[in-house]
PDB file of N, CA and C in Angstrom:
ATOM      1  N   UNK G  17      -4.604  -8.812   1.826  1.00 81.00           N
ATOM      2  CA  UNK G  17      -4.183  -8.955   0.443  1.00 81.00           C
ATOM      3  C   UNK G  17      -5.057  -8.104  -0.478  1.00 81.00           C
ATOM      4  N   UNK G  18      -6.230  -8.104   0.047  1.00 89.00           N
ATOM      5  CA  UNK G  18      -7.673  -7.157  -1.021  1.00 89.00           C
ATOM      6  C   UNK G  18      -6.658  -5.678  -0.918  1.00 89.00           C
ATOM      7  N   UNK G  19      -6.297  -5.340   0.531  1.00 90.00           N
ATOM      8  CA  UNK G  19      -6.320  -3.808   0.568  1.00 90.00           C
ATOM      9  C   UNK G  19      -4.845  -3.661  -0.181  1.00 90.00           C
ATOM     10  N   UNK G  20      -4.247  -5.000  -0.036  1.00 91.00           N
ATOM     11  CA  UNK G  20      -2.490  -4.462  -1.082  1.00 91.00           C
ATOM     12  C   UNK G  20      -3.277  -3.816  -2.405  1.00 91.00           C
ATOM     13  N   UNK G  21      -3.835  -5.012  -2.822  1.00 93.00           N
ATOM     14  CA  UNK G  21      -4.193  -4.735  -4.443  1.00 93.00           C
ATOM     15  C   UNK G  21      -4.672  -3.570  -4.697  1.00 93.00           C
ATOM     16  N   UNK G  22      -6.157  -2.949  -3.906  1.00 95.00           N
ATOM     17  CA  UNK G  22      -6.718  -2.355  -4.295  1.00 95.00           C
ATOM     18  C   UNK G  22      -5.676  -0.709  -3.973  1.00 95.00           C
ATOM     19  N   UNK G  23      -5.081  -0.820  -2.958  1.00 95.00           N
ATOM     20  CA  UNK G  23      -4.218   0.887  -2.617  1.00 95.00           C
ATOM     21  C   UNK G  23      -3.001   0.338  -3.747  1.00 95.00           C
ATOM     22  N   UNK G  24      -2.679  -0.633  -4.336  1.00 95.00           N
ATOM     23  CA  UNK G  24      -1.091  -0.719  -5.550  1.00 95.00           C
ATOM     24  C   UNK G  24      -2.561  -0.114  -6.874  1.00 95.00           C
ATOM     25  N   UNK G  25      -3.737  -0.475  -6.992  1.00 96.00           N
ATOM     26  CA  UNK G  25      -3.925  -0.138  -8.040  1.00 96.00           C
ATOM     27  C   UNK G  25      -4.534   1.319  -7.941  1.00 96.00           C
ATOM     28  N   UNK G  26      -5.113   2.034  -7.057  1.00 96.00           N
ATOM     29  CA  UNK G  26      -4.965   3.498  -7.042  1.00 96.00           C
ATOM     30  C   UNK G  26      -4.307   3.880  -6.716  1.00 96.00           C
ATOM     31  N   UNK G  27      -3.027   3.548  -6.401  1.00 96.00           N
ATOM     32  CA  UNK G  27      -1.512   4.258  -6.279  1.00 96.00           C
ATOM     33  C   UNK G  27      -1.124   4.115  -8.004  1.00 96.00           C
ATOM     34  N   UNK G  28      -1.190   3.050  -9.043  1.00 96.00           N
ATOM     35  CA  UNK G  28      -0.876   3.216 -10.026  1.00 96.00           C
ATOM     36  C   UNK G  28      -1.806   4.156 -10.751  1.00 96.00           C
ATOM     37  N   UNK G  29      -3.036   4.271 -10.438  1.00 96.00           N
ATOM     38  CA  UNK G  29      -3.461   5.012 -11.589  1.00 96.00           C
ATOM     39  C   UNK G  29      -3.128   6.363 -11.115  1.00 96.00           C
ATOM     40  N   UNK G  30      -3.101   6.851  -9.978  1.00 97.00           N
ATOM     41  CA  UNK G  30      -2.896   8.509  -9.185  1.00 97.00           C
ATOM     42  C   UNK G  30      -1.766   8.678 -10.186  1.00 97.00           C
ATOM     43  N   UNK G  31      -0.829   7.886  -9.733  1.00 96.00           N
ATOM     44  CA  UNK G  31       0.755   7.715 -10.683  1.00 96.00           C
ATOM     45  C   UNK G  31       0.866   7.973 -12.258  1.00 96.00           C
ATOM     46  N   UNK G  32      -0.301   7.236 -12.839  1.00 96.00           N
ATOM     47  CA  UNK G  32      -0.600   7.520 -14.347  1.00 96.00           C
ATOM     48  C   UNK G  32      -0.796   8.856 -14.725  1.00 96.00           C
ATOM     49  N   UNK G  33      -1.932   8.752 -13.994  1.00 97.00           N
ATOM     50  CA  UNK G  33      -2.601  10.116 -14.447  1.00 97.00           C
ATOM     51  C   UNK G  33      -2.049  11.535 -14.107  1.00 97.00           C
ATOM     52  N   UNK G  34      -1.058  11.486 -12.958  1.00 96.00           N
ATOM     53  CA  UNK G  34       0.084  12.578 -13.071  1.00 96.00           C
ATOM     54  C   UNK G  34       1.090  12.700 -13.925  1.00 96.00           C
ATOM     55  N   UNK G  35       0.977  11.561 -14.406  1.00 95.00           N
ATOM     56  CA  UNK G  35       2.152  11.409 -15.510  1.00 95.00           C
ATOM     57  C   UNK G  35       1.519  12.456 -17.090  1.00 95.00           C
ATOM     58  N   UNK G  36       0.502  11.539 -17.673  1.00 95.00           N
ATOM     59  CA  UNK G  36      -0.335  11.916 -18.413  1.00 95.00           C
ATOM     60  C   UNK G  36      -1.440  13.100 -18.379  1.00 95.00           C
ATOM     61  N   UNK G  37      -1.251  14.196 -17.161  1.00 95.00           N
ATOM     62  CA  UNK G  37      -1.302  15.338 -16.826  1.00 95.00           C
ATOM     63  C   UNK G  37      -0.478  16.661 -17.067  1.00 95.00           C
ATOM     64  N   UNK G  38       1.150  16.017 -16.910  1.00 95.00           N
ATOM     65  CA  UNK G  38       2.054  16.538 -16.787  1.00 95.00           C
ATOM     66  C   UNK G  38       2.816  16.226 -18.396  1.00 95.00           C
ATOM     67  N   UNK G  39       2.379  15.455 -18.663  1.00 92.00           N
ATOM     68  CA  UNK G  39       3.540  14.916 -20.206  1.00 92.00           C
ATOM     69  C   UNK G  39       2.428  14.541 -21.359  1.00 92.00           C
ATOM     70  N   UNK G  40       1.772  15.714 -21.701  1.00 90.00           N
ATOM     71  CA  UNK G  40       0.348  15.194 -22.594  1.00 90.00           C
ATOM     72  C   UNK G  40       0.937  15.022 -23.976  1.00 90.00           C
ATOM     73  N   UNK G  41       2.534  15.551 -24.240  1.00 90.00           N
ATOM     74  CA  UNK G  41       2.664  15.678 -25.694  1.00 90.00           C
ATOM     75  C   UNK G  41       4.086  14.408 -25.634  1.00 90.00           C
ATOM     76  N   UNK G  42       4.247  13.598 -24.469  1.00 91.00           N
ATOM     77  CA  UNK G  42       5.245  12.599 -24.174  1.00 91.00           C
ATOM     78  C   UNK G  42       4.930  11.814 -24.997  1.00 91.00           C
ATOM     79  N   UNK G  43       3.665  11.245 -24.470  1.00 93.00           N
ATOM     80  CA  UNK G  43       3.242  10.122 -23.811  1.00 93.00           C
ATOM     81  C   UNK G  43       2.205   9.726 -24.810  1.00 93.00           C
ATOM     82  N   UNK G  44       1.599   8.688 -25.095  1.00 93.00           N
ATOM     83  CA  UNK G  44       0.862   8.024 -26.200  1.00 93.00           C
ATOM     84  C   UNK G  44      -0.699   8.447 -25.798  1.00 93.00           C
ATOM     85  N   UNK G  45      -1.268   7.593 -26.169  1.00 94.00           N
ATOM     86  CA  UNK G  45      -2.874   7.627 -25.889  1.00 94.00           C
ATOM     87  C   UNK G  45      -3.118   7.747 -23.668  1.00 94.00           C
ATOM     88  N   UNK G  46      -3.810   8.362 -23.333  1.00 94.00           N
ATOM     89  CA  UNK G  46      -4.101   8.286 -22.292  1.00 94.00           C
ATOM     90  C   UNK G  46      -4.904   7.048 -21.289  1.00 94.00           C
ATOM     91  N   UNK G  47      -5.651   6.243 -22.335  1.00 95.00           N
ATOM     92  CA  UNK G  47      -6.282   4.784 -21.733  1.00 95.00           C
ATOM     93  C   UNK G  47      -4.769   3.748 -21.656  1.00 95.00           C
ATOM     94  N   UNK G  48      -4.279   4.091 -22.763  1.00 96.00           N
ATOM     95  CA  UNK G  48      -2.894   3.475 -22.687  1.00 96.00           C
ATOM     96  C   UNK G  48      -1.953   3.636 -21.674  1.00 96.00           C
ATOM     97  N   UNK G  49      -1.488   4.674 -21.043  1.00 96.00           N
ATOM     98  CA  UNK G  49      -0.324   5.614 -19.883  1.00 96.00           C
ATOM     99  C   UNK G  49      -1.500   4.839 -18.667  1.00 96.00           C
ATOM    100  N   UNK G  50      -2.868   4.894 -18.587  1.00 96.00           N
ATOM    101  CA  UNK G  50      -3.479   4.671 -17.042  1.00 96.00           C
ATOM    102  C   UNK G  50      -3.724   2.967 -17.044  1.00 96.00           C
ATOM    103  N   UNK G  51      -3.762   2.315 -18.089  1.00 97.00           N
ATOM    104  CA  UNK G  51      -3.681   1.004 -17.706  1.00 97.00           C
ATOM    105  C   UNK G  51      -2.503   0.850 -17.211  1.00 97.00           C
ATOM    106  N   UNK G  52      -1.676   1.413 -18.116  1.00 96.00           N
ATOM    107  CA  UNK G  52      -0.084   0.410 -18.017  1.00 96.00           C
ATOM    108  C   UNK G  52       0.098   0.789 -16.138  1.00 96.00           C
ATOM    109  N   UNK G  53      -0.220   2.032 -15.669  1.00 96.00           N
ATOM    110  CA  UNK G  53       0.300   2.380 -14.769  1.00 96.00           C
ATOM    111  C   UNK G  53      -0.115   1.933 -13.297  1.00 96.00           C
ATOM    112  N   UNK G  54      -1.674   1.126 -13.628  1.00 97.00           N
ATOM    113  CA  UNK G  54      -2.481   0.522 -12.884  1.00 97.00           C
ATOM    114  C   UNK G  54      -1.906  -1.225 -12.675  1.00 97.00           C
ATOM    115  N   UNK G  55      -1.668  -1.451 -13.968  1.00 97.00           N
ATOM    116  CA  UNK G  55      -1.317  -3.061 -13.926  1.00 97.00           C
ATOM    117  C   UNK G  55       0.531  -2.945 -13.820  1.00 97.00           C
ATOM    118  N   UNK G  56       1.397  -1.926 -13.693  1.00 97.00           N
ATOM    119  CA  UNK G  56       2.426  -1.870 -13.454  1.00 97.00           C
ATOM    120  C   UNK G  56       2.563  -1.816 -11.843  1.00 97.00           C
ATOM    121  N   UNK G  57       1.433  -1.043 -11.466  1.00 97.00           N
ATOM    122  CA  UNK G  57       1.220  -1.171  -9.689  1.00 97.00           C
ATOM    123  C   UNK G  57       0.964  -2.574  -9.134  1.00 97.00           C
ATOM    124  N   UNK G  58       0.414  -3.233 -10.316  1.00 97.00           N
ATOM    125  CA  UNK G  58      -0.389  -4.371  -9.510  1.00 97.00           C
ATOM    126  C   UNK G  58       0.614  -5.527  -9.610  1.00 97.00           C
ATOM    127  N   UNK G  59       1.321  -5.653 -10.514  1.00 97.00           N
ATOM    128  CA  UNK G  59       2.737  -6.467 -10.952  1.00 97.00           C
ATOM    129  C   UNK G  59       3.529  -6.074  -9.620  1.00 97.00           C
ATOM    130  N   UNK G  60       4.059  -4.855  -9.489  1.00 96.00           N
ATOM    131  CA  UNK G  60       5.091  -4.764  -8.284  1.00 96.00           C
ATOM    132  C   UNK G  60       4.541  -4.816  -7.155  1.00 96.00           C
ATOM    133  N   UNK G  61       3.290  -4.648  -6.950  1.00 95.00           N
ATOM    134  CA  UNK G  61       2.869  -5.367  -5.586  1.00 95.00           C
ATOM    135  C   UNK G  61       2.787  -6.988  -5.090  1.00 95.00           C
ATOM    136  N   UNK G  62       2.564  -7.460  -6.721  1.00 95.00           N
ATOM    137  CA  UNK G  62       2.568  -9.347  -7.098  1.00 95.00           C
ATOM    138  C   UNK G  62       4.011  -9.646  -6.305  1.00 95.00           C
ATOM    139  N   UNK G  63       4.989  -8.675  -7.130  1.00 95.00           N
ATOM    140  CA  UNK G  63       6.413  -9.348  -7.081  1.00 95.00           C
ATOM    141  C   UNK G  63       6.639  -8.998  -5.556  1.00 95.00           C
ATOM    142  N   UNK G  64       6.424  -7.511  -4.989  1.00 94.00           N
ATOM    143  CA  UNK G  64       6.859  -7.444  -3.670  1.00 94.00           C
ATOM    144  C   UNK G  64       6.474  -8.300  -2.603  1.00 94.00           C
ATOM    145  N   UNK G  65       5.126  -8.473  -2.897  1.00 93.00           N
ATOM    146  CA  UNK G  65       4.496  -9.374  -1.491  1.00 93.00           C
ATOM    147  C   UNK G  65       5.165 -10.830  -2.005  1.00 93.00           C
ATOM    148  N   UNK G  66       5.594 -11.177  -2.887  1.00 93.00           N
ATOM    149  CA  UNK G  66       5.783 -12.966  -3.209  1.00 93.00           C
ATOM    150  C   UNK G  66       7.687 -12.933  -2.805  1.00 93.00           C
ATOM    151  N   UNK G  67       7.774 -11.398  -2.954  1.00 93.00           N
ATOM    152  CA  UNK G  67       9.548 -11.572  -2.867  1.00 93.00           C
ATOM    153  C   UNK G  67       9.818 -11.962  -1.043  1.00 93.00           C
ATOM    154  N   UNK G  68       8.698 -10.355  -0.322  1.00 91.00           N
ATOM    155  CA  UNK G  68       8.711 -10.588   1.248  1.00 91.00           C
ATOM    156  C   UNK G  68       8.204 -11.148   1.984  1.00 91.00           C
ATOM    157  N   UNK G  69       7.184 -11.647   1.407  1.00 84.00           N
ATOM    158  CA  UNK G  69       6.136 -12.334   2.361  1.00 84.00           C
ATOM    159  C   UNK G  69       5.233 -11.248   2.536  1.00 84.00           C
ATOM    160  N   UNK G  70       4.429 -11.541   3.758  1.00 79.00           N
ATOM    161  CA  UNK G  70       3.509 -10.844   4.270  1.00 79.00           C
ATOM    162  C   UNK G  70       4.382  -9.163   5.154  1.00 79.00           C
ATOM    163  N   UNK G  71       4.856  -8.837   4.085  1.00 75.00           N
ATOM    164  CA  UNK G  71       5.617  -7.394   5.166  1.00 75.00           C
ATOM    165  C   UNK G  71       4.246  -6.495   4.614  1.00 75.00           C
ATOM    166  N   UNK G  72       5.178  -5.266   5.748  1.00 89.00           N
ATOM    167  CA  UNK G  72       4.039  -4.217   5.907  1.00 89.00           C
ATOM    168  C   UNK G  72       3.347  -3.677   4.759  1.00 89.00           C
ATOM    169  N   UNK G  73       2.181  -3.245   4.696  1.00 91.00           N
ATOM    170  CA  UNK G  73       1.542  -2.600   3.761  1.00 91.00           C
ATOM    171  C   UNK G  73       2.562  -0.800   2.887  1.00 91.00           C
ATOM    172  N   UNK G  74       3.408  -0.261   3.720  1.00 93.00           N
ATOM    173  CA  UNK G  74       4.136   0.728   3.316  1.00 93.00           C
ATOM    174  C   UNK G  74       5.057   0.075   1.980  1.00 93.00           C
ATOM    175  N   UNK G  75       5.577  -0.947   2.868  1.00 93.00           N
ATOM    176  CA  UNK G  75       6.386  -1.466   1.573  1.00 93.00           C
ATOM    177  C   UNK G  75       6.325  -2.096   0.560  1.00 93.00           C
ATOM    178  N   UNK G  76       5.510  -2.663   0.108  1.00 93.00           N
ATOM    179  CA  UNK G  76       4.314  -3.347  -0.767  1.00 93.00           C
ATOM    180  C   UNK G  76       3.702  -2.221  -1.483  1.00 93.00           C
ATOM    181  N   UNK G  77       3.458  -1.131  -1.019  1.00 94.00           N
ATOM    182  CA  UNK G  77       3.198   0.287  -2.216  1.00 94.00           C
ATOM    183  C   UNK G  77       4.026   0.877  -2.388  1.00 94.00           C
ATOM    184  N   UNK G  78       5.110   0.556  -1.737  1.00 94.00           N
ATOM    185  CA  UNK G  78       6.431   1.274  -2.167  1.00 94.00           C
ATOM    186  C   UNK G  78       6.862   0.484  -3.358  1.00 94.00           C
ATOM    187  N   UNK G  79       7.123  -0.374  -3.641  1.00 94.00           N
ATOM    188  CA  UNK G  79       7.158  -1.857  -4.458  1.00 94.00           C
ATOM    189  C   UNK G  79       6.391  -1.603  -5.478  1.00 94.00           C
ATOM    190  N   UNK G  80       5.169  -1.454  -5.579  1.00 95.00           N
ATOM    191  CA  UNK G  80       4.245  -1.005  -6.037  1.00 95.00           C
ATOM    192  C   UNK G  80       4.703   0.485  -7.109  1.00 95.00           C
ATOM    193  N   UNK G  81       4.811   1.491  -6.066  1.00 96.00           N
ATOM    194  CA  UNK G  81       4.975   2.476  -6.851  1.00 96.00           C
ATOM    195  C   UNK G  81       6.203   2.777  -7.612  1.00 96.00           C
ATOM    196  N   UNK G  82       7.539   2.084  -7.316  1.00 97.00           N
ATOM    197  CA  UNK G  82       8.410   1.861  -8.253  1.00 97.00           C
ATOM    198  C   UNK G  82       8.745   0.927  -9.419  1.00 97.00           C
ATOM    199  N   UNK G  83       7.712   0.043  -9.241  1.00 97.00           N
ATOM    200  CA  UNK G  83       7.258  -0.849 -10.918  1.00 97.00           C
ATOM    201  C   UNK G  83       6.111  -0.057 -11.672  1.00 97.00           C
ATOM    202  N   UNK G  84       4.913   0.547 -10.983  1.00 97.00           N
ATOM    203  CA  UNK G  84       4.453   1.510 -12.670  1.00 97.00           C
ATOM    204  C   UNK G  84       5.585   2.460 -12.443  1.00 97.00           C
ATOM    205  N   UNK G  85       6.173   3.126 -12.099  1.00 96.00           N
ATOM    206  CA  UNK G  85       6.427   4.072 -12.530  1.00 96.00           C
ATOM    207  C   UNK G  85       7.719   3.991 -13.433  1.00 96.00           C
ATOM    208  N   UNK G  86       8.037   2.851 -13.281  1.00 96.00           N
ATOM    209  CA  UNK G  86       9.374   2.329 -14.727  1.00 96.00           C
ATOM    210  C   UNK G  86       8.289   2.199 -15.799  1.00 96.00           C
ATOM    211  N   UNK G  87       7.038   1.290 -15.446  1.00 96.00           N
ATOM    212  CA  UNK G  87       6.406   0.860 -16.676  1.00 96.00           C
ATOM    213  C   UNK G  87       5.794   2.070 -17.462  1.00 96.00           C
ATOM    214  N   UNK G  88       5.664   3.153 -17.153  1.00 96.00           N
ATOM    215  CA  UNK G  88       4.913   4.217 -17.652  1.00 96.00           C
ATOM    216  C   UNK G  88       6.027   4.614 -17.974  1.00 96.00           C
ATOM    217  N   UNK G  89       7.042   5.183 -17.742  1.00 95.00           N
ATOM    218  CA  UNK G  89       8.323   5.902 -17.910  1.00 95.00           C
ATOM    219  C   UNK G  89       8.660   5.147 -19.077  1.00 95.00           C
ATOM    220  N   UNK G  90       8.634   3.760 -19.397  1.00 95.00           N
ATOM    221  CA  UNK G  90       8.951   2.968 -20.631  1.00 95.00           C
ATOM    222  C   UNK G  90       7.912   3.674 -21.822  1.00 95.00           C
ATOM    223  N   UNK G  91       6.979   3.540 -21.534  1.00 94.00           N
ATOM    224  CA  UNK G  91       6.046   5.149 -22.848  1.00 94.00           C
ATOM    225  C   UNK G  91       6.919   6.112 -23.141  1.00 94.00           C
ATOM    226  N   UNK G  92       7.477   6.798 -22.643  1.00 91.00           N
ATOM    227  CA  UNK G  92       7.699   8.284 -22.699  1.00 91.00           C
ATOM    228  C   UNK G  92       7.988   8.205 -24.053  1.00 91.00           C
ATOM    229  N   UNK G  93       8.303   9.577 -25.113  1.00 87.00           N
ATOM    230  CA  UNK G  93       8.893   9.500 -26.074  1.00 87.00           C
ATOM    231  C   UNK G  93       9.766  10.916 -25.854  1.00 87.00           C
ATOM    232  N   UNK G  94      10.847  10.628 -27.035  1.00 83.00           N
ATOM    233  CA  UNK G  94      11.755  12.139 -26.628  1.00 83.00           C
ATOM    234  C   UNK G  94      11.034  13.308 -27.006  1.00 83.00           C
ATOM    235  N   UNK G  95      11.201  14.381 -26.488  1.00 74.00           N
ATOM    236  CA  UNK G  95      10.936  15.923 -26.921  1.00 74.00           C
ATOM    237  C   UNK G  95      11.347  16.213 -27.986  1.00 74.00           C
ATOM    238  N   UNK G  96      10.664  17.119 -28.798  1.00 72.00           N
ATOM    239  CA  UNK G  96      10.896  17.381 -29.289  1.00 72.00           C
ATOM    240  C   UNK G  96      12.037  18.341 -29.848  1.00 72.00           C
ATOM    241  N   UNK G  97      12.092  18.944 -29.245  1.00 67.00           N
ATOM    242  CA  UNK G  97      13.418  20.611 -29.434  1.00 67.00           C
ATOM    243  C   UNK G  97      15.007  19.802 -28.691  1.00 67.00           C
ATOM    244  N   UNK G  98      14.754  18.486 -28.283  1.00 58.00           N
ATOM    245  CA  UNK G  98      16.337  17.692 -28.018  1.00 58.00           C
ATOM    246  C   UNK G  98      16.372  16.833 -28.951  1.00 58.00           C
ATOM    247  N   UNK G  99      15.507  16.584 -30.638  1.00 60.00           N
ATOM    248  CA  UNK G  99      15.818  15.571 -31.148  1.00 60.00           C
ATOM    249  C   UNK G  99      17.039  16.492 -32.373  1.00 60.00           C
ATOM    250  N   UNK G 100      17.845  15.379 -32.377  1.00 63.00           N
ATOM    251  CA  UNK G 100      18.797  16.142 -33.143  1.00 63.00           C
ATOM    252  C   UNK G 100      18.711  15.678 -34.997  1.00 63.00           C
ATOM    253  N   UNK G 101      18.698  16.675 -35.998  1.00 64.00           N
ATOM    254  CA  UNK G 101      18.729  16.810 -37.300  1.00 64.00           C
ATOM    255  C   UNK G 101      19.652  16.453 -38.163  1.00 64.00           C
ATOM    256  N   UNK G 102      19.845  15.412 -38.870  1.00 64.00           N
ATOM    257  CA  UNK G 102      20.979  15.337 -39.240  1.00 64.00           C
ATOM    258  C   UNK G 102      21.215  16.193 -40.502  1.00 64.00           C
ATOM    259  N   UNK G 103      22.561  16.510 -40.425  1.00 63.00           N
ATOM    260  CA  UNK G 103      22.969  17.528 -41.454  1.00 63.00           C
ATOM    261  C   UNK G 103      22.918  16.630 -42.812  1.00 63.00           C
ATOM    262  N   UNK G 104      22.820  17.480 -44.136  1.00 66.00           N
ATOM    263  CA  UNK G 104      22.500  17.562 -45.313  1.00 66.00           C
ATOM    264  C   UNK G 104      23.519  16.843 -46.137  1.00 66.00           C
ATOM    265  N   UNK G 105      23.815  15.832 -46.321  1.00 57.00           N
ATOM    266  CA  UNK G 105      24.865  15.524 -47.937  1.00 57.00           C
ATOM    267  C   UNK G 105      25.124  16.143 -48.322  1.00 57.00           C
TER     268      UNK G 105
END
């Protein structure tokens, strides 16, 4: 159970911090994008291991890595050059 937690929570932050590497003008404050993405790992590892039981460690970071990566993806904000202007009165 130590090694779920501890590989869901450096699988979330690896996860963050590529995010917030890659999307510096997305994405909000950076302590902000690596928590969420750490305790979004650690939530879907909560829910996976309580949904399966004791299954394998692959799937439990798989679990893992598809809850931060909604929860960080919930940050994003739109780009800029797709926000659209509304025309003039």
């Amino acid at each position: 159970m130590l090694v779920e937690a501890l590989g869901s929570a450096v699988l979330g932050l690896v996860l963050a911090w590529a995010a917030a590497h890659r999307l510096p003008r997305r994405l909000p404050a950076r302590a902000l994008v690596l928590s969420t993405g750490v305790a979004g790992a650690l939530f879907g590892a909560f829910i996976t291991h309580s949904s399966l039981g004791s299954a394998r460690l692959l799937v439990i970071l798989t679990g893992a890595l598809v809850v931060s990566a909604a929860s960080v993806s919930l940050l994003l904000r739109p780009a800029e050059r797709f926000r659209r202007r509304s025309a003039p009165a």
